[in-house]
Amino acid sequence: TISSYGGPFPRGAGVGAAVPEHGQALSWFCCSERRPVCAACAGCGRCRGHRIRRAEDGARRNKIVDQCERLQFQSASITKYVAEVLPGKNQRAVSTASAARELVIQRLGVVRSLCESEEQRLLEQVHGEEERAHQSILTQRVHWTEALQKLDTIRTRLVGMLTHLDDLQLIQKDQEIFERTEEAEGILDPQESDKLNFNEKCIRSPLLTQLWVTAVLGSLSGTEDVRIDERTVSPFLQLSDDRRTLTFSAKKSKACEDAPERFDHWPNALAATPFQAGLHTWMVNVQNSCAYKVGVALGQLPRKGSGNDSRLGHNTFSWVFSRYDQEFRFSHAGQHEPLRLLRCPTQLGVLLDLQAHELLFYEPASGTVLHTHHAPFSGPLFPVFAVADQTISIIC
C-alpha cells in the first residue's frame, strides 16, 4: 500500500494505523485511489477532490450483515428445495410418465382392436363378395353350357332334316321346324352384367378411409409444390409472381394474350405439371373466398367458350369440390352432390391416389375427410382451380 506522500503503508495497515507524515489515523477511504487515507490527506492532501468516504461506517456493516442473513436464508431455501421439493417432483414425474405411458398403450390398444375388427369385417365382406361373384359365374357357366347343348341339339336335328328329308317331307315337318327355330330364338346372347364382377364398393369404409388419410398425411414429408400455368389463366383472374395465388377480377383483362391453353370465359386455371401415377397431396387456402372450385382435370378439358364443356364439374374431364356462399358440393359430368359441412374450411386439402383411382378432399387442420370419389381416370390429371370471389392460394 502507498501512503499519501508516496511511501508505502505498513502491510496490514487498517483503521487506526497512522500516516507517518501527518500522524493521523487512517479513518477515511479514497474511492478514487482505492486506499485508506487520513483526514489530512482527504481534506487538503493528495486526495483532495477525490471521492472520499469514512472507513468506519456502521450502516455498511449492517448492510453486509443483512446480506449475509439473506444469503443464509437463500441457502436454507435451496437446501430445502433440493432435499424435499426435487424428490417429490421426481416422484410425481415418474408417476405421471407411468400414467401417460399406460394411456398411450390403452388408446393404441383401442385403435388396434378397432383396426383388427374393421380388418376382419372388411376381409369377410371381400370373401363374401368373391364367393358371390364366383357363384354367379358358375351359375352362368352352367346356364350357357346347357344353352350350348340345346343349340347344338337343335342344329343337329335341323341339319339331319335337311340331309335326309326331301321337300315334301320337309313340308310335313314345318311344325317341328317352327318349334325348333322358336326354341333357338328364345336363347338370347350373353349380356354384360355387374353381377359377374367383383364389387369393389364392399371395401369402402369411412373408418378405414379416415385412418388411411390420417396415416398418409402423417407419413408424407410435405405437400406437392404445385404452381399454376400462366398460359391457362383466365383473363378474369390475376396470377401472383410466385404462381400460387389467383385473384378474381370482374373486369376482363386486356393484357392477357389469347392462347390455345387459356380459358377465355370461365375463371379457371390449370397447374403446370400433371400427375400420372402414385400418391399426391396439395393444400389450398380458401379462407378469403366464398366462390371457388378446387380439384383435378384431364388435359383434354376444353378451354374456350361459355358452355359446360369448359365449366369445371359440368363435364367428364373434371372433378371438383366447390363452394358458392354457404353451399358446398362435389361435381363431375354435370352431376352435383351436395356436401353438408359443419363449418366452412379455411384450408382445403386434396389427396389423389392414382393407383387406387381415388380422389379425396379433406380439412388439413383436423384431417377430416370431406368427400371421397372413386373412379378410373383415363389419363394424367392436372390440379385445377377456379375462383369468382376474392382470392385463393396454393399453400407451399
mmCIF file of C-alpha atoms in Angstrom:
data_model
loop_
_atom_site.group_PDB
_atom_site.id
_atom_site.type_symbol
_atom_site.label_atom_id
_atom_site.label_comp_id
_atom_site.label_asym_id
_atom_site.label_seq_id
_atom_site.Cartn_x
_atom_site.Cartn_y
_atom_site.Cartn_z
ATOM 1 C CA THR A 1 0.000 0.000 0.000
ATOM 2 C CA ILE A 2 1.291 3.510 -0.900
ATOM 3 C CA SER A 3 0.988 6.351 1.577
ATOM 4 C CA SER A 4 -0.330 9.819 0.740
ATOM 5 C CA TYR A 5 3.157 11.148 0.394
ATOM 6 C CA GLY A 6 4.227 8.358 -1.941
ATOM 7 C CA GLY A 7 5.753 5.962 0.584
ATOM 8 C CA PRO A 8 4.390 2.562 1.476
ATOM 9 C CA PHE A 9 1.966 1.912 4.305
ATOM 10 C CA PRO A 10 2.886 -0.872 6.614
ATOM 11 C CA ARG A 11 1.463 -4.271 5.465
ATOM 12 C CA GLY A 12 -1.927 -4.848 7.054
ATOM 13 C CA ALA A 13 -2.468 -1.142 7.760
ATOM 14 C CA GLY A 14 -6.132 -0.522 8.552
ATOM 15 C CA VAL A 15 -8.368 1.802 10.516
ATOM 16 C CA GLY A 16 -6.334 3.190 13.437
ATOM 17 C CA ALA A 17 -2.985 2.993 11.686
ATOM 18 C CA ALA A 18 -1.333 6.436 11.307
ATOM 19 C CA VAL A 19 0.086 8.276 8.342
ATOM 20 C CA PRO A 20 3.734 8.999 9.181
ATOM 21 C CA GLU A 21 3.647 12.429 7.525
ATOM 22 C CA HIS A 22 0.515 13.656 9.272
ATOM 23 C CA GLY A 23 0.463 11.484 12.354
ATOM 24 C CA GLN A 24 -3.274 10.889 11.919
ATOM 25 C CA ALA A 25 -5.197 7.631 11.845
ATOM 26 C CA LEU A 26 -6.356 6.056 8.548
ATOM 27 C CA SER A 27 -10.006 6.771 9.235
ATOM 28 C CA TRP A 28 -11.023 7.577 5.645
ATOM 29 C CA PHE A 29 -11.021 5.695 2.348
ATOM 30 C CA CYS A 30 -10.234 7.199 -1.069
ATOM 31 C CA CYS A 31 -12.573 5.577 -3.584
ATOM 32 C CA SER A 32 -10.639 7.074 -6.494
ATOM 33 C CA GLU A 33 -7.298 5.511 -5.490
ATOM 34 C CA ARG A 34 -8.867 2.578 -3.648
ATOM 35 C CA ARG A 35 -6.783 3.021 -0.436
ATOM 36 C CA PRO A 36 -7.178 4.179 3.182
ATOM 37 C CA VAL A 37 -6.128 7.757 3.996
ATOM 38 C CA CYS A 38 -6.147 10.082 6.981
ATOM 39 C CA ALA A 39 -8.282 13.185 7.464
ATOM 40 C CA ALA A 40 -5.443 15.480 6.357
ATOM 41 C CA CYS A 41 -4.962 13.539 3.124
ATOM 42 C CA ALA A 42 -8.687 13.685 2.496
ATOM 43 C CA GLY A 43 -9.069 17.393 3.274
ATOM 44 C CA CYS A 44 -6.126 19.135 1.697
ATOM 45 C CA GLY A 45 -3.599 16.490 0.860
ATOM 46 C CA ARG A 46 -3.011 14.282 -2.067
ATOM 47 C CA CYS A 47 -6.642 13.016 -2.206
ATOM 48 C CA ARG A 48 -8.214 16.438 -2.283
ATOM 49 C CA GLY A 49 -11.094 16.484 -4.747
ATOM 50 C CA HIS A 50 -11.336 12.668 -4.781
ATOM 51 C CA ARG A 51 -14.400 10.715 -3.766
ATOM 52 C CA ILE A 52 -13.806 10.089 -0.039
ATOM 53 C CA ARG A 53 -15.839 8.095 2.465
ATOM 54 C CA ARG A 54 -15.363 7.200 6.159
ATOM 55 C CA ALA A 55 -13.684 3.909 6.852
ATOM 56 C CA GLU A 56 -15.801 3.281 9.908
ATOM 57 C CA ASP A 57 -19.401 3.013 8.680
ATOM 58 C CA GLY A 58 -21.941 1.188 10.802
ATOM 59 C CA ALA A 59 -24.532 1.285 8.053
ATOM 60 C CA ARG A 60 -22.153 -0.544 5.759
ATOM 61 C CA ARG A 61 -21.576 -3.229 8.323
ATOM 62 C CA ASN A 62 -25.305 -3.563 8.915
ATOM 63 C CA LYS A 63 -25.859 -3.860 5.184
ATOM 64 C CA ILE A 64 -23.320 -6.657 4.935
ATOM 65 C CA VAL A 65 -24.906 -8.356 7.930
ATOM 66 C CA ASP A 66 -28.296 -8.156 6.197
ATOM 67 C CA GLN A 67 -26.782 -9.556 3.029
ATOM 68 C CA CYS A 68 -25.266 -12.440 4.979
ATOM 69 C CA GLU A 69 -28.630 -13.176 6.549
ATOM 70 C CA ARG A 70 -30.306 -13.138 3.145
ATOM 71 C CA LEU A 71 -27.648 -15.491 1.775
ATOM 72 C CA GLN A 72 -28.207 -17.767 4.775
ATOM 73 C CA PHE A 73 -31.972 -17.797 4.165
ATOM 74 C CA GLN A 74 -31.408 -18.380 0.447
ATOM 75 C CA SER A 75 -29.050 -21.265 1.186
ATOM 76 C CA ALA A 76 -31.592 -22.764 3.562
ATOM 77 C CA SER A 77 -34.327 -22.413 0.925
ATOM 78 C CA ILE A 78 -32.167 -24.068 -1.739
ATOM 79 C CA THR A 79 -31.197 -26.835 0.667
ATOM 80 C CA LYS A 80 -34.870 -27.486 1.440
ATOM 81 C CA TYR A 81 -35.740 -27.394 -2.293
ATOM 82 C CA VAL A 82 -33.021 -29.931 -3.110
ATOM 83 C CA ALA A 83 -33.853 -32.141 -0.128
ATOM 84 C CA GLU A 84 -37.650 -32.036 -0.217
ATOM 85 C CA VAL A 85 -39.143 -30.477 -3.392
ATOM 86 C CA LEU A 86 -36.969 -32.107 -6.056
ATOM 87 C CA PRO A 87 -37.511 -35.675 -4.765
ATOM 88 C CA GLY A 88 -41.259 -35.006 -4.770
ATOM 89 C CA LYS A 89 -41.051 -33.585 -8.290
ATOM 90 C CA ASN A 90 -39.110 -36.616 -9.435
ATOM 91 C CA GLN A 91 -41.645 -38.971 -7.884
ATOM 92 C CA ARG A 92 -44.556 -37.116 -9.492
ATOM 93 C CA ALA A 93 -42.727 -37.080 -12.868
ATOM 94 C CA VAL A 94 -42.245 -40.849 -12.659
ATOM 95 C CA SER A 95 -45.885 -41.327 -11.671
ATOM 96 C CA THR A 96 -47.182 -39.000 -14.417
ATOM 97 C CA ALA A 97 -44.957 -40.625 -17.044
ATOM 98 C CA SER A 98 -46.231 -44.036 -15.998
ATOM 99 C CA ALA A 99 -49.847 -42.861 -16.300
ATOM 100 C CA ALA A 100 -49.105 -41.276 -19.688
ATOM 101 C CA ARG A 101 -47.463 -44.474 -20.845
ATOM 102 C CA GLU A 102 -50.488 -46.506 -19.774
ATOM 103 C CA LEU A 103 -52.803 -44.032 -21.536
ATOM 104 C CA VAL A 104 -50.828 -44.336 -24.786
ATOM 105 C CA ILE A 105 -50.870 -48.118 -24.576
ATOM 106 C CA GLN A 106 -54.577 -48.137 -23.711
ATOM 107 C CA ARG A 107 -55.591 -45.806 -26.541
ATOM 108 C CA LEU A 108 -53.404 -47.514 -29.114
ATOM 109 C CA GLY A 109 -54.849 -50.791 -27.893
ATOM 110 C CA VAL A 110 -58.344 -49.483 -28.569
ATOM 111 C CA VAL A 111 -57.257 -48.256 -32.015
ATOM 112 C CA ARG A 112 -55.524 -51.563 -32.710
ATOM 113 C CA SER A 113 -58.590 -53.508 -31.613
ATOM 114 C CA LEU A 114 -60.812 -51.336 -33.776
ATOM 115 C CA CYS A 115 -58.463 -51.755 -36.753
ATOM 116 C CA GLU A 116 -58.382 -55.522 -36.279
ATOM 117 C CA SER A 117 -62.171 -55.638 -36.032
ATOM 118 C CA GLU A 118 -62.567 -53.467 -39.138
ATOM 119 C CA GLU A 119 -59.971 -55.545 -40.973
ATOM 120 C CA GLN A 120 -61.829 -58.743 -40.109
ATOM 121 C CA ARG A 121 -65.165 -57.235 -41.166
ATOM 122 C CA LEU A 122 -63.853 -55.947 -44.476
ATOM 123 C CA LEU A 123 -61.985 -59.151 -45.272
ATOM 124 C CA GLU A 124 -65.155 -61.110 -44.600
ATOM 125 C CA GLN A 125 -67.013 -58.782 -46.954
ATOM 126 C CA VAL A 126 -64.313 -59.280 -49.589
ATOM 127 C CA HIS A 127 -64.558 -63.023 -49.160
ATOM 128 C CA GLY A 128 -68.355 -62.908 -49.320
ATOM 129 C CA GLU A 129 -68.302 -60.736 -52.432
ATOM 130 C CA GLU A 130 -65.727 -63.017 -54.047
ATOM 131 C CA GLU A 131 -67.907 -66.055 -53.305
ATOM 132 C CA ARG A 132 -70.978 -64.283 -54.655
ATOM 133 C CA ALA A 133 -69.200 -63.356 -57.901
ATOM 134 C CA HIS A 134 -67.793 -66.883 -58.166
ATOM 135 C CA GLN A 135 -71.231 -68.458 -57.697
ATOM 136 C CA SER A 136 -72.747 -66.083 -60.238
ATOM 137 C CA ILE A 137 -70.062 -67.043 -62.746
ATOM 138 C CA LEU A 138 -70.623 -70.770 -62.044
ATOM 139 C CA THR A 139 -74.369 -70.325 -62.474
ATOM 140 C CA GLN A 140 -73.791 -68.523 -65.753
ATOM 141 C CA ARG A 141 -71.397 -71.229 -66.869
ATOM 142 C CA VAL A 142 -73.986 -73.940 -66.190
ATOM 143 C CA HIS A 143 -76.712 -71.924 -67.874
ATOM 144 C CA TRP A 144 -74.727 -71.238 -71.025
ATOM 145 C CA THR A 145 -73.378 -74.785 -71.159
ATOM 146 C CA GLU A 146 -76.977 -76.043 -71.179
ATOM 147 C CA ALA A 147 -77.840 -73.413 -73.790
ATOM 148 C CA LEU A 148 -74.957 -74.585 -75.980
ATOM 149 C CA GLN A 149 -76.096 -78.188 -75.672
ATOM 150 C CA LYS A 150 -79.649 -77.192 -76.548
ATOM 151 C CA LEU A 151 -78.498 -75.153 -79.543
ATOM 152 C CA ASP A 152 -76.273 -77.988 -80.667
ATOM 153 C CA THR A 153 -79.199 -80.455 -80.417
ATOM 154 C CA ILE A 154 -81.487 -78.145 -82.389
ATOM 155 C CA ARG A 155 -78.832 -77.547 -85.022
ATOM 156 C CA THR A 156 -78.091 -81.274 -85.323
ATOM 157 C CA ARG A 157 -81.806 -82.011 -85.711
ATOM 158 C CA LEU A 158 -82.275 -79.337 -88.382
ATOM 159 C CA VAL A 159 -79.156 -80.434 -90.287
ATOM 160 C CA GLY A 160 -80.433 -84.008 -90.170
ATOM 161 C CA MET A 161 -83.752 -82.923 -91.660
ATOM 162 C CA LEU A 162 -82.003 -81.072 -94.450
ATOM 163 C CA THR A 163 -79.814 -84.087 -95.156
ATOM 164 C CA HIS A 164 -82.320 -86.936 -95.030
ATOM 165 C CA LEU A 165 -85.692 -85.424 -95.974
ATOM 166 C CA ASP A 166 -86.972 -84.321 -99.331
ATOM 167 C CA ASP A 167 -89.045 -81.197 -99.874
ATOM 168 C CA LEU A 168 -92.370 -82.925 -99.339
ATOM 169 C CA GLN A 169 -91.175 -84.428 -96.091
ATOM 170 C CA LEU A 170 -89.810 -81.051 -95.004
ATOM 171 C CA ILE A 171 -93.248 -79.553 -95.564
ATOM 172 C CA GLN A 172 -94.659 -82.209 -93.282
ATOM 173 C CA LYS A 173 -92.061 -81.206 -90.655
ATOM 174 C CA ASP A 174 -92.965 -77.485 -90.770
ATOM 175 C CA GLN A 175 -94.460 -77.501 -87.296
ATOM 176 C CA GLU A 176 -91.421 -79.186 -85.767
ATOM 177 C CA ILE A 177 -89.055 -76.880 -87.660
ATOM 178 C CA PHE A 178 -91.029 -73.866 -86.402
ATOM 179 C CA GLU A 179 -90.918 -75.110 -82.815
ATOM 180 C CA ARG A 180 -87.198 -75.830 -83.011
ATOM 181 C CA THR A 181 -86.472 -72.407 -84.509
ATOM 182 C CA GLU A 182 -88.612 -70.649 -81.906
ATOM 183 C CA GLU A 183 -86.848 -72.555 -79.167
ATOM 184 C CA ALA A 184 -83.441 -71.490 -80.532
ATOM 185 C CA GLU A 185 -84.522 -67.867 -80.817
ATOM 186 C CA GLY A 186 -85.576 -67.980 -77.174
ATOM 187 C CA ILE A 187 -81.926 -68.439 -76.211
ATOM 188 C CA LEU A 188 -80.565 -64.882 -76.070
ATOM 189 C CA ASP A 189 -76.954 -63.835 -76.489
ATOM 190 C CA PRO A 190 -74.883 -63.296 -73.291
ATOM 191 C CA GLN A 191 -75.091 -59.759 -71.883
ATOM 192 C CA GLU A 192 -72.633 -57.930 -69.644
ATOM 193 C CA SER A 193 -73.808 -57.972 -66.030
ATOM 194 C CA ASP A 194 -72.432 -56.325 -62.912
ATOM 195 C CA LYS A 195 -73.396 -59.467 -61.028
ATOM 196 C CA LEU A 196 -70.482 -61.237 -62.696
ATOM 197 C CA ASN A 197 -67.969 -58.628 -61.484
ATOM 198 C CA PHE A 198 -66.375 -58.192 -58.094
ATOM 199 C CA ASN A 199 -67.954 -55.152 -56.461
ATOM 200 C CA GLU A 200 -65.105 -53.047 -55.076
ATOM 201 C CA LYS A 201 -67.564 -50.974 -53.070
ATOM 202 C CA CYS A 202 -67.570 -53.749 -50.480
ATOM 203 C CA ILE A 203 -64.281 -52.439 -49.066
ATOM 204 C CA ARG A 204 -65.371 -48.826 -48.799
ATOM 205 C CA SER A 205 -65.336 -47.864 -45.160
ATOM 206 C CA PRO A 206 -65.466 -44.353 -43.675
ATOM 207 C CA LEU A 207 -63.386 -45.589 -40.760
ATOM 208 C CA LEU A 208 -60.724 -47.142 -42.987
ATOM 209 C CA THR A 209 -60.649 -44.041 -45.188
ATOM 210 C CA GLN A 210 -60.216 -41.710 -42.213
ATOM 211 C CA LEU A 211 -57.488 -43.875 -40.669
ATOM 212 C CA TRP A 212 -55.735 -44.194 -44.008
ATOM 213 C CA VAL A 213 -55.821 -40.448 -44.660
ATOM 214 C CA THR A 214 -54.503 -39.745 -41.158
ATOM 215 C CA ALA A 215 -51.672 -42.239 -41.655
ATOM 216 C CA VAL A 216 -50.808 -40.931 -45.118
ATOM 217 C CA LEU A 217 -50.772 -37.291 -44.041
ATOM 218 C CA GLY A 218 -48.655 -38.207 -41.033
ATOM 219 C CA SER A 219 -46.112 -40.093 -43.132
ATOM 220 C CA LEU A 220 -45.754 -37.664 -46.041
ATOM 221 C CA SER A 221 -42.758 -35.348 -45.840
ATOM 222 C CA GLY A 222 -44.744 -32.472 -47.317
ATOM 223 C CA THR A 223 -47.256 -31.372 -49.901
ATOM 224 C CA GLU A 224 -46.654 -31.079 -53.624
ATOM 225 C CA ASP A 225 -45.109 -27.855 -54.920
ATOM 226 C CA VAL A 226 -47.998 -27.039 -57.232
ATOM 227 C CA ARG A 227 -47.615 -23.991 -59.480
ATOM 228 C CA ILE A 228 -50.195 -22.588 -61.882
ATOM 229 C CA ASP A 229 -49.520 -22.496 -65.621
ATOM 230 C CA GLU A 230 -49.843 -18.806 -66.517
ATOM 231 C CA ARG A 231 -50.786 -19.742 -70.094
ATOM 232 C CA THR A 232 -54.076 -21.251 -68.839
ATOM 233 C CA VAL A 233 -55.151 -18.421 -66.522
ATOM 234 C CA SER A 234 -58.499 -16.846 -67.394
ATOM 235 C CA PRO A 235 -58.489 -13.117 -68.242
ATOM 236 C CA PHE A 236 -60.821 -12.691 -65.242
ATOM 237 C CA LEU A 237 -58.033 -13.856 -62.909
ATOM 238 C CA GLN A 238 -54.757 -12.304 -61.795
ATOM 239 C CA LEU A 239 -51.812 -14.612 -61.041
ATOM 240 C CA SER A 240 -49.221 -13.746 -58.402
ATOM 241 C CA ASP A 241 -45.491 -13.665 -59.181
ATOM 242 C CA ASP A 242 -44.904 -16.978 -57.373
ATOM 243 C CA ARG A 243 -47.732 -18.537 -59.466
ATOM 244 C CA ARG A 244 -49.590 -19.753 -56.366
ATOM 245 C CA THR A 245 -52.317 -17.114 -55.824
ATOM 246 C CA LEU A 246 -55.334 -16.416 -58.020
ATOM 247 C CA THR A 247 -57.334 -13.212 -57.581
ATOM 248 C CA PHE A 248 -60.715 -12.696 -59.227
ATOM 249 C CA SER A 249 -61.469 -9.554 -61.190
ATOM 250 C CA ALA A 250 -64.934 -8.778 -62.552
ATOM 251 C CA LYS A 251 -63.310 -6.799 -65.332
ATOM 252 C CA LYS A 252 -61.738 -8.837 -68.110
ATOM 253 C CA SER A 253 -58.060 -8.150 -68.506
ATOM 254 C CA LYS A 254 -56.934 -6.933 -71.898
ATOM 255 C CA ALA A 255 -53.293 -7.697 -71.151
ATOM 256 C CA CYS A 256 -53.766 -11.474 -71.489
ATOM 257 C CA GLU A 257 -52.752 -12.793 -74.861
ATOM 258 C CA ASP A 258 -55.170 -15.235 -76.366
ATOM 259 C CA ALA A 259 -53.651 -18.711 -76.485
ATOM 260 C CA PRO A 260 -54.964 -22.240 -77.096
ATOM 261 C CA GLU A 261 -54.264 -23.169 -73.473
ATOM 262 C CA ARG A 262 -56.093 -20.187 -71.934
ATOM 263 C CA PHE A 263 -59.642 -20.338 -70.544
ATOM 264 C CA ASP A 264 -61.372 -17.429 -72.245
ATOM 265 C CA HIS A 265 -64.671 -17.342 -70.320
ATOM 266 C CA TRP A 266 -64.831 -19.271 -67.049
ATOM 267 C CA PRO A 267 -62.441 -18.078 -64.279
ATOM 268 C CA ASN A 268 -60.343 -21.250 -64.393
ATOM 269 C CA ALA A 269 -56.664 -22.137 -64.279
ATOM 270 C CA LEU A 270 -54.667 -25.383 -64.537
ATOM 271 C CA ALA A 271 -51.485 -26.356 -62.754
ATOM 272 C CA ALA A 272 -48.305 -26.508 -64.797
ATOM 273 C CA THR A 273 -47.470 -30.159 -64.105
ATOM 274 C CA PRO A 274 -49.811 -33.184 -64.264
ATOM 275 C CA PHE A 275 -49.728 -36.281 -62.068
ATOM 276 C CA GLN A 276 -49.504 -39.619 -63.869
ATOM 277 C CA ALA A 277 -49.015 -42.147 -61.062
ATOM 278 C CA GLY A 278 -48.587 -42.500 -57.326
ATOM 279 C CA LEU A 279 -49.906 -40.616 -54.318
ATOM 280 C CA HIS A 280 -50.094 -36.808 -54.271
ATOM 281 C CA THR A 281 -51.473 -34.164 -51.936
ATOM 282 C CA TRP A 282 -51.671 -30.371 -52.027
ATOM 283 C CA MET A 283 -53.462 -27.712 -49.994
ATOM 284 C CA VAL A 284 -55.258 -24.501 -50.886
ATOM 285 C CA ASN A 285 -56.022 -21.521 -48.672
ATOM 286 C CA VAL A 286 -59.693 -20.720 -49.354
ATOM 287 C CA GLN A 287 -60.343 -18.562 -46.292
ATOM 288 C CA ASN A 288 -60.926 -15.339 -48.236
ATOM 289 C CA SER A 289 -63.245 -16.702 -50.928
ATOM 290 C CA CYS A 290 -66.937 -17.588 -50.917
ATOM 291 C CA ALA A 291 -66.948 -18.843 -54.512
ATOM 292 C CA TYR A 292 -64.271 -21.271 -55.678
ATOM 293 C CA LYS A 293 -63.580 -24.696 -57.153
ATOM 294 C CA VAL A 294 -60.646 -26.980 -56.415
ATOM 295 C CA GLY A 295 -59.968 -30.402 -57.905
ATOM 296 C CA VAL A 296 -58.393 -32.208 -60.838
ATOM 297 C CA ALA A 297 -58.923 -32.247 -64.580
ATOM 298 C CA LEU A 298 -57.707 -34.072 -67.649
ATOM 299 C CA GLY A 299 -55.525 -32.196 -70.098
ATOM 300 C CA GLN A 300 -58.257 -32.587 -72.750
ATOM 301 C CA LEU A 301 -60.520 -30.185 -70.826
ATOM 302 C CA PRO A 302 -61.772 -27.611 -73.370
ATOM 303 C CA ARG A 303 -60.672 -24.035 -72.727
ATOM 304 C CA LYS A 304 -62.891 -21.929 -74.956
ATOM 305 C CA GLY A 305 -66.484 -20.745 -74.795
ATOM 306 C CA SER A 306 -69.160 -20.308 -72.141
ATOM 307 C CA GLY A 307 -70.613 -23.801 -72.455
ATOM 308 C CA ASN A 308 -70.410 -26.622 -69.947
ATOM 309 C CA ASP A 309 -67.558 -28.241 -71.878
ATOM 310 C CA SER A 310 -65.119 -25.829 -70.249
ATOM 311 C CA ARG A 311 -67.011 -25.319 -66.981
ATOM 312 C CA LEU A 312 -65.416 -27.234 -64.127
ATOM 313 C CA GLY A 313 -67.541 -30.086 -62.796
ATOM 314 C CA HIS A 314 -70.026 -29.901 -65.680
ATOM 315 C CA ASN A 315 -68.163 -32.296 -67.993
ATOM 316 C CA THR A 316 -66.426 -35.657 -67.973
ATOM 317 C CA PHE A 317 -62.988 -34.035 -67.912
ATOM 318 C CA SER A 318 -63.077 -32.509 -64.393
ATOM 319 C CA TRP A 319 -63.736 -33.485 -60.778
ATOM 320 C CA VAL A 320 -64.079 -30.579 -58.321
ATOM 321 C CA PHE A 321 -65.008 -29.588 -54.799
ATOM 322 C CA SER A 322 -66.871 -26.277 -54.947
ATOM 323 C CA ARG A 323 -68.253 -23.591 -52.691
ATOM 324 C CA TYR A 324 -70.814 -20.946 -53.501
ATOM 325 C CA ASP A 325 -71.747 -18.822 -50.493
ATOM 326 C CA GLN A 326 -72.732 -21.400 -47.835
ATOM 327 C CA GLU A 327 -73.309 -24.283 -50.263
ATOM 328 C CA PHE A 328 -70.691 -26.973 -50.795
ATOM 329 C CA ARG A 329 -70.794 -29.786 -53.321
ATOM 330 C CA PHE A 330 -68.785 -32.253 -55.370
ATOM 331 C CA SER A 331 -69.286 -32.068 -59.131
ATOM 332 C CA HIS A 332 -68.400 -34.280 -62.080
ATOM 333 C CA ALA A 333 -70.002 -34.741 -65.508
ATOM 334 C CA GLY A 334 -72.849 -32.398 -64.583
ATOM 335 C CA GLN A 335 -73.736 -34.445 -61.509
ATOM 336 C CA HIS A 336 -73.652 -32.339 -58.330
ATOM 337 C CA GLU A 337 -73.553 -33.998 -54.914
ATOM 338 C CA PRO A 338 -74.378 -31.635 -52.005
ATOM 339 C CA LEU A 339 -71.970 -31.810 -49.068
ATOM 340 C CA ARG A 340 -73.029 -30.976 -45.540
ATOM 341 C CA LEU A 341 -70.133 -29.449 -43.656
ATOM 342 C CA LEU A 342 -70.221 -28.387 -40.018
ATOM 343 C CA ARG A 343 -68.123 -25.317 -40.781
ATOM 344 C CA CYS A 344 -66.548 -23.512 -43.685
ATOM 345 C CA PRO A 345 -62.976 -24.772 -44.150
ATOM 346 C CA THR A 346 -60.250 -22.127 -44.199
ATOM 347 C CA GLN A 347 -57.938 -24.573 -45.954
ATOM 348 C CA LEU A 348 -58.800 -27.368 -48.351
ATOM 349 C CA GLY A 349 -56.592 -30.396 -48.884
ATOM 350 C CA VAL A 350 -56.642 -32.652 -51.947
ATOM 351 C CA LEU A 351 -55.346 -36.227 -51.824
ATOM 352 C CA LEU A 352 -55.035 -38.072 -55.131
ATOM 353 C CA ASP A 353 -54.255 -41.798 -55.176
ATOM 354 C CA LEU A 354 -53.917 -42.746 -58.825
ATOM 355 C CA GLN A 355 -53.163 -46.375 -58.079
ATOM 356 C CA ALA A 356 -56.416 -46.804 -56.148
ATOM 357 C CA HIS A 357 -58.345 -44.464 -58.505
ATOM 358 C CA GLU A 358 -59.358 -42.365 -55.524
ATOM 359 C CA LEU A 359 -59.775 -38.616 -55.032
ATOM 360 C CA LEU A 360 -60.253 -37.209 -51.526
ATOM 361 C CA PHE A 361 -60.891 -33.743 -50.178
ATOM 362 C CA TYR A 362 -60.012 -33.125 -46.540
ATOM 363 C CA GLU A 363 -59.616 -30.397 -43.948
ATOM 364 C CA PRO A 364 -55.877 -30.085 -43.135
ATOM 365 C CA ALA A 365 -56.387 -28.699 -39.625
ATOM 366 C CA SER A 366 -58.278 -31.765 -38.383
ATOM 367 C CA GLY A 367 -57.554 -34.326 -41.100
ATOM 368 C CA THR A 368 -61.320 -34.795 -41.511
ATOM 369 C CA VAL A 369 -62.316 -36.291 -44.850
ATOM 370 C CA LEU A 370 -64.909 -34.044 -46.505
ATOM 371 C CA HIS A 371 -65.594 -36.173 -49.570
ATOM 372 C CA THR A 372 -64.265 -39.265 -51.334
ATOM 373 C CA HIS A 373 -64.678 -40.129 -55.001
ATOM 374 C CA HIS A 374 -63.741 -43.435 -56.633
ATOM 375 C CA ALA A 375 -63.357 -43.531 -60.391
ATOM 376 C CA PRO A 376 -60.907 -44.780 -63.015
ATOM 377 C CA PHE A 377 -59.054 -41.856 -64.580
ATOM 378 C CA SER A 378 -58.301 -42.106 -68.277
ATOM 379 C CA GLY A 379 -55.107 -40.044 -68.271
ATOM 380 C CA PRO A 380 -52.732 -37.749 -66.363
ATOM 381 C CA LEU A 381 -54.505 -35.317 -64.049
ATOM 382 C CA PHE A 382 -53.783 -31.624 -63.534
ATOM 383 C CA PRO A 383 -54.702 -29.778 -60.330
ATOM 384 C CA VAL A 384 -57.373 -27.307 -61.385
ATOM 385 C CA PHE A 385 -58.701 -24.132 -59.767
ATOM 386 C CA ALA A 386 -61.482 -21.596 -60.239
ATOM 387 C CA VAL A 387 -62.326 -18.525 -58.181
ATOM 388 C CA ALA A 388 -65.143 -15.995 -58.569
ATOM 389 C CA ASP A 389 -64.714 -14.122 -55.292
ATOM 390 C CA GLN A 390 -61.575 -12.604 -53.741
ATOM 391 C CA THR A 391 -58.521 -14.907 -53.761
ATOM 392 C CA ILE A 392 -57.367 -18.480 -53.216
ATOM 393 C CA SER A 393 -53.734 -19.530 -52.705
ATOM 394 C CA ILE A 394 -51.856 -22.789 -53.021
ATOM 395 C CA ILE A 395 -50.062 -23.481 -49.740
ATOM 396 C CA CYS A 396 -46.415 -24.437 -50.075
#
